[in-house]
PDB file of C-alpha atoms and ligand atoms in Angstrom:
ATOM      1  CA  UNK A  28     101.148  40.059   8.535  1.00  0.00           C
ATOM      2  CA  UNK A  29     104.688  41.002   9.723  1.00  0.00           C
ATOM      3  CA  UNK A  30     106.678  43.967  11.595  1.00  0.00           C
ATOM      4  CA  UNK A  31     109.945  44.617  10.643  1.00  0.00           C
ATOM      5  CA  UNK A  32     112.472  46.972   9.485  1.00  0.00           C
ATOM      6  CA  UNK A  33     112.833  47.037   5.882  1.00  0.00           C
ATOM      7  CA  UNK A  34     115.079  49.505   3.396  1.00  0.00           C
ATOM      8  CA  UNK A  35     114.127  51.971   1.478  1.00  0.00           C
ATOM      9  CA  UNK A  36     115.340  50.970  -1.517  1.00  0.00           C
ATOM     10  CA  UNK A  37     114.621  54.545  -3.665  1.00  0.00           C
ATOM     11  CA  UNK A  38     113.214  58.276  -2.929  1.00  0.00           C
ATOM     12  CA  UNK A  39     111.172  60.297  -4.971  1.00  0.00           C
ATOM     13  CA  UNK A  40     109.745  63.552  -4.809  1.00  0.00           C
ATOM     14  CA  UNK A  41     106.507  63.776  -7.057  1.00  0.00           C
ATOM     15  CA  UNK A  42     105.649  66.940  -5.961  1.00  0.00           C
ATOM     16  CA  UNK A  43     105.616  69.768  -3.074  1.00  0.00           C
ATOM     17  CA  UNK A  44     104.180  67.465  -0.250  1.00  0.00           C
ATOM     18  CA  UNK A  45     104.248  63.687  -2.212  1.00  0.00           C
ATOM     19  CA  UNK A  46     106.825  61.148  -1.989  1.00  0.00           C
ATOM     20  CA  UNK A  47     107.656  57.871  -3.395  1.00  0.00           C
ATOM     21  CA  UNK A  48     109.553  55.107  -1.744  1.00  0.00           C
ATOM     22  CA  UNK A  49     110.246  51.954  -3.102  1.00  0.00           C
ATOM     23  CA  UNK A  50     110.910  49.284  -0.075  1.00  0.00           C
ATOM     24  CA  UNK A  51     112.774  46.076  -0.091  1.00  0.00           C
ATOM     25  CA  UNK A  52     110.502  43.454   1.757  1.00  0.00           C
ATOM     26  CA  UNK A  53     110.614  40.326  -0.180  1.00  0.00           C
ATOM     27  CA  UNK A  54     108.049  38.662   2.613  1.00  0.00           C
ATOM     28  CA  UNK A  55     105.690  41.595   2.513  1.00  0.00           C
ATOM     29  CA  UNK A  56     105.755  42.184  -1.184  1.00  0.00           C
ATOM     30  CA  UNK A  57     104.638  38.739  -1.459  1.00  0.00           C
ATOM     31  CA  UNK A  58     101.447  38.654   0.928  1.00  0.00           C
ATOM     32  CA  UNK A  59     100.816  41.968  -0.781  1.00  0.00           C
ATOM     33  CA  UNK A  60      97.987  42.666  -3.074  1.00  0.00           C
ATOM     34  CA  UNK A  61      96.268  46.212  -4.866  1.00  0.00           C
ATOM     35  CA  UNK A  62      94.196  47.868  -1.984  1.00  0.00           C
ATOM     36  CA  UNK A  63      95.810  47.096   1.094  1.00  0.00           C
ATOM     37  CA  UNK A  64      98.108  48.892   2.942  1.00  0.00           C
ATOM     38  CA  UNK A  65     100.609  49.124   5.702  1.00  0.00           C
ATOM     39  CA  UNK A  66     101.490  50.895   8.905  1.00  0.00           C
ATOM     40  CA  UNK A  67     104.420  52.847   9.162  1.00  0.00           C
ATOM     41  CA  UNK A  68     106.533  53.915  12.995  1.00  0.00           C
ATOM     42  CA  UNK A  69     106.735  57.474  12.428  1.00  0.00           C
ATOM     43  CA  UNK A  70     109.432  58.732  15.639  1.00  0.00           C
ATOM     44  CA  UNK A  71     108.249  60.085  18.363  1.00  0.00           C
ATOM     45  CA  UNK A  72     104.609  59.099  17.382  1.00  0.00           C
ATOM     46  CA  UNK A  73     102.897  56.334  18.902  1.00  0.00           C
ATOM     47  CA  UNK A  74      99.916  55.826  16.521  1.00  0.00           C
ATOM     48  CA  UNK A  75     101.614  55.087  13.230  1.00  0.00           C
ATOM     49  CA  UNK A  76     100.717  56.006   9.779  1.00  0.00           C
ATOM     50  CA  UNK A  77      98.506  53.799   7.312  1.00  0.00           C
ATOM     51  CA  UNK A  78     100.005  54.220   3.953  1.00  0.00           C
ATOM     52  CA  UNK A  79      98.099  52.419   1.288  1.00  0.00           C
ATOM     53  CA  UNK A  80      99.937  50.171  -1.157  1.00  0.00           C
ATOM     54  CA  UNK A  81     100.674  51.798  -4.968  1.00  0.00           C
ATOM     55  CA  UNK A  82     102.441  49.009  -6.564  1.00  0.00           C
ATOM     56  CA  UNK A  83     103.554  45.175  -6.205  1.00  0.00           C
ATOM     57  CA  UNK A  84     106.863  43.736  -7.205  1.00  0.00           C
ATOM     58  CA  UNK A  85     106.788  40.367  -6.156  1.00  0.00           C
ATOM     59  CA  UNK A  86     109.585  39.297  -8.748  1.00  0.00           C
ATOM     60  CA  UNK A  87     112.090  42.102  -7.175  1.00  0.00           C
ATOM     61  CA  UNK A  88     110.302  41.711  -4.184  1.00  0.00           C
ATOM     62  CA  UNK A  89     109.498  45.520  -3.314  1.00  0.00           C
ATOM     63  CA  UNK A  90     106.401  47.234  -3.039  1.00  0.00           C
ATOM     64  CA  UNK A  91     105.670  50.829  -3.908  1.00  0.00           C
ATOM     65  CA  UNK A  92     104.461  53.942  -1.195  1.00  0.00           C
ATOM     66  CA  UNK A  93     103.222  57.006  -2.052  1.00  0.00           C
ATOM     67  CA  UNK A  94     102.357  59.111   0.387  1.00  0.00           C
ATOM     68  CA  UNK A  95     101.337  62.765   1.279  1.00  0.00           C
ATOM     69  CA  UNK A  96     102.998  64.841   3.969  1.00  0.00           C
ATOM     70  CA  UNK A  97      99.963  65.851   5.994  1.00  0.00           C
ATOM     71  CA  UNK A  98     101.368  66.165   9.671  1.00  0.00           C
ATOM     72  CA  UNK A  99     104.778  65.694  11.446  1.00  0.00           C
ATOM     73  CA  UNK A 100     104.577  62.241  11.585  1.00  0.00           C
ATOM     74  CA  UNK A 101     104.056  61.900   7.371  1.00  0.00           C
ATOM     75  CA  UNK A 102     106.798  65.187   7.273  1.00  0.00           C
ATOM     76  CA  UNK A 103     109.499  62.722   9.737  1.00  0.00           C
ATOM     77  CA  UNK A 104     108.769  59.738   6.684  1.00  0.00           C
ATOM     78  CA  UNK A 105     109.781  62.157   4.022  1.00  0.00           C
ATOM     79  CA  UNK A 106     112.926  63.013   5.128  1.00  0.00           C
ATOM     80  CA  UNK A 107     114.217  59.311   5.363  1.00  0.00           C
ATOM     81  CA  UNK A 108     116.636  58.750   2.405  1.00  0.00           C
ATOM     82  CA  UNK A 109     117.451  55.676   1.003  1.00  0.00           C
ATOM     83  CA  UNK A 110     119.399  52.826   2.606  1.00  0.00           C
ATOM     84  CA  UNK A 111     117.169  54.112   5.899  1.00  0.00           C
ATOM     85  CA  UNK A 112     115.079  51.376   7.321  1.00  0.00           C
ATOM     86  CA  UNK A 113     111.463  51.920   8.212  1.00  0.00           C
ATOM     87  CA  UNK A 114     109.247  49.993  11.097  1.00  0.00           C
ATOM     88  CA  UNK A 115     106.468  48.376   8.887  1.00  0.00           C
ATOM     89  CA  UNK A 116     103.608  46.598  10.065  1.00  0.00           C
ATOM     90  CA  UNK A 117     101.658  44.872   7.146  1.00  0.00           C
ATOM     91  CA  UNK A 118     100.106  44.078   4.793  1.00  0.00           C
ATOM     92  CA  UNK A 119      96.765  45.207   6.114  1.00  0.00           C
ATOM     93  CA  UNK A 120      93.369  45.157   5.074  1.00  0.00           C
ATOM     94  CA  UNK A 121      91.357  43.249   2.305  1.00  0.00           C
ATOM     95  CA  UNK A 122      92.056  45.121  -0.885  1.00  0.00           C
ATOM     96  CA  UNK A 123      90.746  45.000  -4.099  1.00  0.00           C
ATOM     97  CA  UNK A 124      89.785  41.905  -6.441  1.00  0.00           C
ATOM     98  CA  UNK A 125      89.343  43.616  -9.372  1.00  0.00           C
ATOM     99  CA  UNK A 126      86.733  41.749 -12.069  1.00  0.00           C
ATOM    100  CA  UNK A 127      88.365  40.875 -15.162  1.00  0.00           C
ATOM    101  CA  UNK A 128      85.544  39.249 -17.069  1.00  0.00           C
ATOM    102  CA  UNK A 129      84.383  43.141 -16.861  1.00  0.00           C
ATOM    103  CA  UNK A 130      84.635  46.320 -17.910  1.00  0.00           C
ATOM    104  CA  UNK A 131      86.220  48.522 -14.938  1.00  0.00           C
ATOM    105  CA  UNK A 132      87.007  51.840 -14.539  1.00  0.00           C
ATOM    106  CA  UNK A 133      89.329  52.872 -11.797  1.00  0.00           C
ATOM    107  CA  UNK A 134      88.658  56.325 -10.046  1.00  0.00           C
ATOM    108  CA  UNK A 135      91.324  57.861  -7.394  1.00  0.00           C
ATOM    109  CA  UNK A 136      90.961  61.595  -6.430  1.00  0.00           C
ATOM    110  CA  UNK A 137      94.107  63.279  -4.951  1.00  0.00           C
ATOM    111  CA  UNK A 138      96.231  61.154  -2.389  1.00  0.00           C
ATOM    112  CA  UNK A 139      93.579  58.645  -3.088  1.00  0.00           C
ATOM    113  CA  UNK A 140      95.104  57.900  -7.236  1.00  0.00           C
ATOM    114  CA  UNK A 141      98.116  55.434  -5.675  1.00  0.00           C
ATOM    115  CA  UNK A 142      96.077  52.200  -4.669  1.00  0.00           C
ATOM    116  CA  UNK A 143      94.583  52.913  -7.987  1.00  0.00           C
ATOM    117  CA  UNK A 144      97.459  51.881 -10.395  1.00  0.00           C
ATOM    118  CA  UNK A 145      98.156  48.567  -8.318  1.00  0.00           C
ATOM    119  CA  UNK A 146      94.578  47.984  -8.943  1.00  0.00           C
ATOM    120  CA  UNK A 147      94.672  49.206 -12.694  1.00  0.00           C
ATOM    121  CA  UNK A 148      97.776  47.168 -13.465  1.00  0.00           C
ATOM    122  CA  UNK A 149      95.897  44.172 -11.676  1.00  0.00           C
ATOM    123  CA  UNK A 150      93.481  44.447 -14.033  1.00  0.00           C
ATOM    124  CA  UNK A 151      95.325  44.650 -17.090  1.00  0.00           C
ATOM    125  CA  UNK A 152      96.336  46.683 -20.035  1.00  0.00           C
ATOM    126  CA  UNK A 153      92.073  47.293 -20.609  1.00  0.00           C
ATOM    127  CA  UNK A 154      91.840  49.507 -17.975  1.00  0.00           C
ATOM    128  CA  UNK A 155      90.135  52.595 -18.243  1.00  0.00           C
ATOM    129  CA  UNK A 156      91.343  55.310 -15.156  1.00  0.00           C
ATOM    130  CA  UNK A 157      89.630  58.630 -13.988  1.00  0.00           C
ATOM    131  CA  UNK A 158      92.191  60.996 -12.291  1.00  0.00           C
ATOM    132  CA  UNK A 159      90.945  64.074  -9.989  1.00  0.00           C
ATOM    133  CA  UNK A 160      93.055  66.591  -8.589  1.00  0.00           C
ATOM    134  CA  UNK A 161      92.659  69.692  -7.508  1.00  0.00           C
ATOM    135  CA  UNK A 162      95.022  71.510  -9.860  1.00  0.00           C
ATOM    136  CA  UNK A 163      97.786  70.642 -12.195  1.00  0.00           C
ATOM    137  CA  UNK A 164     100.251  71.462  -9.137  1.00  0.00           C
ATOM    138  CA  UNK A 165      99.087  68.583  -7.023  1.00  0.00           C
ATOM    139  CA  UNK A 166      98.863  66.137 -10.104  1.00  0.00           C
ATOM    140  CA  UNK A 167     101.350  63.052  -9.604  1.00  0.00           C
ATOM    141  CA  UNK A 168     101.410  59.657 -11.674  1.00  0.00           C
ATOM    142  CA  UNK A 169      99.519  60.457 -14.769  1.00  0.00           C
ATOM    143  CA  UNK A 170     102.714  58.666 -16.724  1.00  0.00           C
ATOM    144  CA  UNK A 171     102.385  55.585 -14.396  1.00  0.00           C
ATOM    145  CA  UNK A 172      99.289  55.135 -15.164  1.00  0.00           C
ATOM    146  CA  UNK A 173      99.603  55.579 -19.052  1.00  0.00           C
ATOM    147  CA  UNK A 174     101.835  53.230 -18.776  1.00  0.00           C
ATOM    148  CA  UNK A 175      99.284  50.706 -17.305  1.00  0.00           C
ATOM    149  CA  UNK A 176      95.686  51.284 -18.792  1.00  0.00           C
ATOM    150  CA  UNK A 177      94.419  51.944 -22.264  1.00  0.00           C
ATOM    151  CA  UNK A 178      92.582  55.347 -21.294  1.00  0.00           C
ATOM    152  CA  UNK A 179      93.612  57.981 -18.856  1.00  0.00           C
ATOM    153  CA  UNK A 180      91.099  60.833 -18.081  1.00  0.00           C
ATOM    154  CA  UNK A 181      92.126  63.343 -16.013  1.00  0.00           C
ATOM    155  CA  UNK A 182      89.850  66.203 -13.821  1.00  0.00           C
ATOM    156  CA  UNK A 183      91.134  69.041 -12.415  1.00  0.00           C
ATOM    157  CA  UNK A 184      88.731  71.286 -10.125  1.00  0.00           C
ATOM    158  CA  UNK A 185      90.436  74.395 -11.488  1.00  0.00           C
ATOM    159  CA  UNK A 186      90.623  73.573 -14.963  1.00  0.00           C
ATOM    160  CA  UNK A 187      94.304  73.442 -15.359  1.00  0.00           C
ATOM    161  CA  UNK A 188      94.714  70.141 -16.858  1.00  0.00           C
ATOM    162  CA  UNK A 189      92.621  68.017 -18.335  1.00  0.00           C
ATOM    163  CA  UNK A 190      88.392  68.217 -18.022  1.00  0.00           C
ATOM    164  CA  UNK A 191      87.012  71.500 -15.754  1.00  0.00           C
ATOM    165  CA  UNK A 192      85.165  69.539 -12.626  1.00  0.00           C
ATOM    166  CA  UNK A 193      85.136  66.696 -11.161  1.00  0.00           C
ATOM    167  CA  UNK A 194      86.232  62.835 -11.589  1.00  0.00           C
ATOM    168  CA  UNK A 195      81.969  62.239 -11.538  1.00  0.00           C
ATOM    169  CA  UNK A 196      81.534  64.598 -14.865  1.00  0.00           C
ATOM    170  CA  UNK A 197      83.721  62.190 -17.155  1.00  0.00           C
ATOM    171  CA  UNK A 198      82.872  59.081 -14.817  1.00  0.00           C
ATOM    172  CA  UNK A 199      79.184  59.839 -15.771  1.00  0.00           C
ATOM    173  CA  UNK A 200      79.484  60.156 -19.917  1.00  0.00           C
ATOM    174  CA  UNK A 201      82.012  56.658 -19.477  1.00  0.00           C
ATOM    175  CA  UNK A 202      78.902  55.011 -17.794  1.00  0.00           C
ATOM    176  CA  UNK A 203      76.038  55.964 -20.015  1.00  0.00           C
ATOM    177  CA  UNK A 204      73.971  53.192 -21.229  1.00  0.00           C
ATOM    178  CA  UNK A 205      76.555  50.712 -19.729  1.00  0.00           C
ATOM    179  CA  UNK A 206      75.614  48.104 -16.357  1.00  0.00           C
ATOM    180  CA  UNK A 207      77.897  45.769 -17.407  1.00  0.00           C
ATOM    181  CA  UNK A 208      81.105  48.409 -16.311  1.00  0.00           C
ATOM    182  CA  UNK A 209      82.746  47.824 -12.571  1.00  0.00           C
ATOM    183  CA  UNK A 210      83.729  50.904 -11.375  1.00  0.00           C
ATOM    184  CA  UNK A 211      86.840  51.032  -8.076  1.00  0.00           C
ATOM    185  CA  UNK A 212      87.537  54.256  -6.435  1.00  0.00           C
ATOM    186  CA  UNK A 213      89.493  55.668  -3.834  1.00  0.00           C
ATOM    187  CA  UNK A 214      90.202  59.252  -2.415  1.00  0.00           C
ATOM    188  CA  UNK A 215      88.365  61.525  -0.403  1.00  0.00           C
ATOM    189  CA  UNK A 216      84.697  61.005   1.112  1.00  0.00           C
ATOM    190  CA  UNK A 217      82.679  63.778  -1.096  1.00  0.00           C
ATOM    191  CA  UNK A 218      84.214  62.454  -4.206  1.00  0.00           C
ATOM    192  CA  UNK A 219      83.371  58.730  -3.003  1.00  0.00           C
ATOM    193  CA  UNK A 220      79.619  59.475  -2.092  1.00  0.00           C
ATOM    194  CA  UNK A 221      79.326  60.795  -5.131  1.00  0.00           C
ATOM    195  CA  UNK A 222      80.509  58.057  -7.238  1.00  0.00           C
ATOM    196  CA  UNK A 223      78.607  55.675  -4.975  1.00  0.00           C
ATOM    197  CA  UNK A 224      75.513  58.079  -5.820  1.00  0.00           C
ATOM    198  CA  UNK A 225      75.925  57.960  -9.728  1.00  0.00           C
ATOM    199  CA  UNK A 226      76.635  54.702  -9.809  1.00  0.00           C
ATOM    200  CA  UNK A 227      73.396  53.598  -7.904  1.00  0.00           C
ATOM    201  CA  UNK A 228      72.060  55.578 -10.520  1.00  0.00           C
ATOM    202  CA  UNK A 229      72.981  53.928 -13.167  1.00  0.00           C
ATOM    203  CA  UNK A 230      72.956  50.636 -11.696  1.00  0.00           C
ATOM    204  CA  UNK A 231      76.591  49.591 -11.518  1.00  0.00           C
ATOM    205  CA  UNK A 232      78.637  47.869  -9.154  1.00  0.00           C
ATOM    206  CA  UNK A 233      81.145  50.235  -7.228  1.00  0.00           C
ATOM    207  CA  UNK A 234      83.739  49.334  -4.659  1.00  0.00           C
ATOM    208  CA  UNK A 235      85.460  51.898  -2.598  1.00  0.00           C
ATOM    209  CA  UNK A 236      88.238  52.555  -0.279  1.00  0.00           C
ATOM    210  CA  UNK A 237      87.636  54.436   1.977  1.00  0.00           C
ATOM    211  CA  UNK A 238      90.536  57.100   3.973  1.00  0.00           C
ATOM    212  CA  UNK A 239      89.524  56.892   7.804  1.00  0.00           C
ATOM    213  CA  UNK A 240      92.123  58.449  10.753  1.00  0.00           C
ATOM    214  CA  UNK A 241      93.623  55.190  11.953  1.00  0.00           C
ATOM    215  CA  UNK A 242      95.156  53.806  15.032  1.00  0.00           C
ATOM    216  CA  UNK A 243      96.250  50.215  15.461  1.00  0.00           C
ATOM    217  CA  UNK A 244      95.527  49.275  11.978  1.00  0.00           C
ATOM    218  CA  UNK A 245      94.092  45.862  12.843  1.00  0.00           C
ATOM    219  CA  UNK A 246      90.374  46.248  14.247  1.00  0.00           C
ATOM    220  CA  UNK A 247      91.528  46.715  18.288  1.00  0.00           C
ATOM    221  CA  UNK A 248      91.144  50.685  18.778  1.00  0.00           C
ATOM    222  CA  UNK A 249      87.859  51.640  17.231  1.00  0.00           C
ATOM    223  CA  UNK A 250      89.775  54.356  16.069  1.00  0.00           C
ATOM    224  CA  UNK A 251      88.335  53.992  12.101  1.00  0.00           C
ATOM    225  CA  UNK A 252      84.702  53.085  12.817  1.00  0.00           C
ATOM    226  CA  UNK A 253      82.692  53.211   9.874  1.00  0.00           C
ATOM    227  CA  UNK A 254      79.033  52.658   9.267  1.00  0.00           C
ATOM    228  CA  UNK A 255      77.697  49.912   6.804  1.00  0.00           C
ATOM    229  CA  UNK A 256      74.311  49.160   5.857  1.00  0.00           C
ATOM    230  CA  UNK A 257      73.448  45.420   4.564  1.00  0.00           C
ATOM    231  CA  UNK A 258      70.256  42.908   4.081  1.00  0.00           C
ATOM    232  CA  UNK A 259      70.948  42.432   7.452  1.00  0.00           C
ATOM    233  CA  UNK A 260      70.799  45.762   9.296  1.00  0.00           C
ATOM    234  CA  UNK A 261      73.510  48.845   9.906  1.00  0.00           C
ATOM    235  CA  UNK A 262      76.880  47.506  11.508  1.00  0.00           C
ATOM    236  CA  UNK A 263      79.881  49.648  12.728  1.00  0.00           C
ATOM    237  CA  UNK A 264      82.592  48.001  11.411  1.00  0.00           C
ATOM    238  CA  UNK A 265      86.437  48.927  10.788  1.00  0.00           C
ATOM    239  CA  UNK A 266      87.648  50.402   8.069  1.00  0.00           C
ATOM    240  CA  UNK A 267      91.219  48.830   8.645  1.00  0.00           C
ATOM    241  CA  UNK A 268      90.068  45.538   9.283  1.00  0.00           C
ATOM    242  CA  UNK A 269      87.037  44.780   7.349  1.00  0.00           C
ATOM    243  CA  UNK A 270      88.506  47.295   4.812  1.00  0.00           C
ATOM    244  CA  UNK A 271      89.486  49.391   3.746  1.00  0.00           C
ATOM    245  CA  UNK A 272      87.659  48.453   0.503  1.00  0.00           C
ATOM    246  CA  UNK A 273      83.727  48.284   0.783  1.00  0.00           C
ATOM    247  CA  UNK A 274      80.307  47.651  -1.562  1.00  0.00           C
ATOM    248  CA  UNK A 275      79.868  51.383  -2.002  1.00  0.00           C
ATOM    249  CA  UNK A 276      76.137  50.622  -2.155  1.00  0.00           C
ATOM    250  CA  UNK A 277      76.252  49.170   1.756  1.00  0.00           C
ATOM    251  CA  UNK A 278      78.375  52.171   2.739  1.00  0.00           C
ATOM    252  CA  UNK A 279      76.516  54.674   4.922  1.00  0.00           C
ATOM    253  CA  UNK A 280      78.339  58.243   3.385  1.00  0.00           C
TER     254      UNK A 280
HETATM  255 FE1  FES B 302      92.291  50.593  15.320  1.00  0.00          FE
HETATM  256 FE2  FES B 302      90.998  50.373  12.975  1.00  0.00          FE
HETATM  257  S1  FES B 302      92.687  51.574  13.429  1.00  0.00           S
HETATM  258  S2  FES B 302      90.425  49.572  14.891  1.00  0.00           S
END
C-alpha cells in the first residue's frame, strides 16, 4: 500500500455525473488487482473517497477510475484535468480472484459495472457480463466491455435499452439448469441481495462487492461495518479491510 501524488494521465466524461481518469502510478498499478480500490484526498475533505479500481495496466503502468459525482468531494475530483496530481492511498482491499476453470458471469448495476470489466478482462475473452442501469442515460462502458467478454446483456429498469427489469431477470434464464457457473457482482445492496438470493436458489457460488460509506479505508474507523454470517457465528467485520469482496452466501443483506 502507498500514498502519493500521482498524474492524471487522461479525462473522460462518460456521462452527466461519470468520469474516467486514467492515472500514472507505475508502483500502484503493479500491486493492483480487479476488485480493489483506492482512496482519493478530495480538498477540503478530511475523509477521502474510495474509488474502486476499473482497469489494470501494469505494462503502461496506469490503472483506470471511474467514478460517479455523488457529493462535493466526488464533484472537486471531476474537475481535475489532466497533468493534475491526485493524493492516492492504495491499493486497498482483497478483490476478486475470479475462477477460470469455470463458467462466470459478471454482474455490476450502475456505478457498481467498473470493478466489473477489470474482473471480466481477468477472466478472459469467455466472459459472460450482465449490465443494469437505470436508463439508457446513465449507461457507461457497454463498448469496454464488448471489447472484453464474449456476451454482453444489458437491463435497463425503464426499458430503454436492452431487457425491461432488472440484471436478476436475464441473470436467472443464464443460470437455469447450470451449478457449475460462478457468478461476481457489484453495485448497489437491493440488486446484490437479490443475486445472492437467486443464486442460493439455484445453488451457485456468488461473490460480491459490496458499496459501504467509508472512512479510513483500512479497518481503523468502523466507519464500513458490515455483518457476516459463517460456520462459525455472525462477525462485524469491514468492508474495506476484509473486503470489499465477500461469499454472498455469508453476507447478512
Ligand atoms: Fe474505516 Fe473501514 S473505512 S474501518
Amino acid at each position: 500500500m502507498v500514498q502519493k501524488p500521482y498524474k492524471i494521465k487522461t479525462v473522460e466524461q462518460l456521462n452527466e455525473t461519470t468520469f474516467r481518469f486514467v492515472i500514472d502510478c507505475k508502483d500502484l498499478a503493479e500491486e493492483s488487482w480487479c476488485g480493489r480500490f483506492v482512496n482519493i484526498y478530495c480538498e477540503g475533505k478530511t475523509l477521502r473517497r474510495p474509488i474502486s479500481i476499473c482497469e489494470i495496466d501494469k505494462e503502461n503502468g496506469t490503472i483506470t477510475l471511474v467514478f460517479e459525482v455523488r457529493g462535493e468531494g466526488t464533484k472537486w475530483l471531476s474537475e481535475r484535468k489532466a497533468g493534475d496530481e491526485l493524493d492516492i492511498l492504495g491499493p486497498l482491499g482483497n478483490g476478486f480472484f475470479p475462477e477460470k476453470d469455470k463458467r462466470a458471469i459478471f454482474v455490476g448495476g450502475g456505478i457498481g459495472c467498473p470493478p466489473m470489466l477489470g474482473a471480466a478482462e481477468d477472466y478472459g475473452e469467455n466472459a459472460e457480463v450482465i449490465l443494469g442501469f437505470r436508463s439508457q442515460k446513465q449507461m457507461i462502458l457497454l463498448e469496454d466491455f464488448k471489447r472484453v467478454a464474449k456476451d454482453v446483456s444489458v437491463a435497463t429498469n425503464d426499458g430503454s435499452y436492452g431487457v425491461k427489469g432488472f440484471v436478476t431477470d436475464i441473470l436467472k434464464e443464464k443460470l437455469a439448469g447450470d451449478k457449475d457457473a460462478i457468478v461476481y457482482a457489484c453495485g448497489p445492496m437491493p440488486m446484490l441481495k437479490g443475486i445472492a438470493a437467486l443464486c442460493e436458489e439455484q445453488q451457485v457460488k456468488c461473490y460480491v462487492s459490496l458499496e459501504e460509506r467509508m472512512g479510513c479505508g483500512i479497518g481503523a474507523c468502523l466507519a464500513c461495518a458490515c455483518e457476516i454470517h459463517d460456520k462459525t457465528g455472525t462477525h462485524v467485520l469491514h468492508v474495506c479491510k476484509n473486503g470489499p469482496v465477500f461469499d454472498a452466501s455469508e453476507v447478512v443483506f
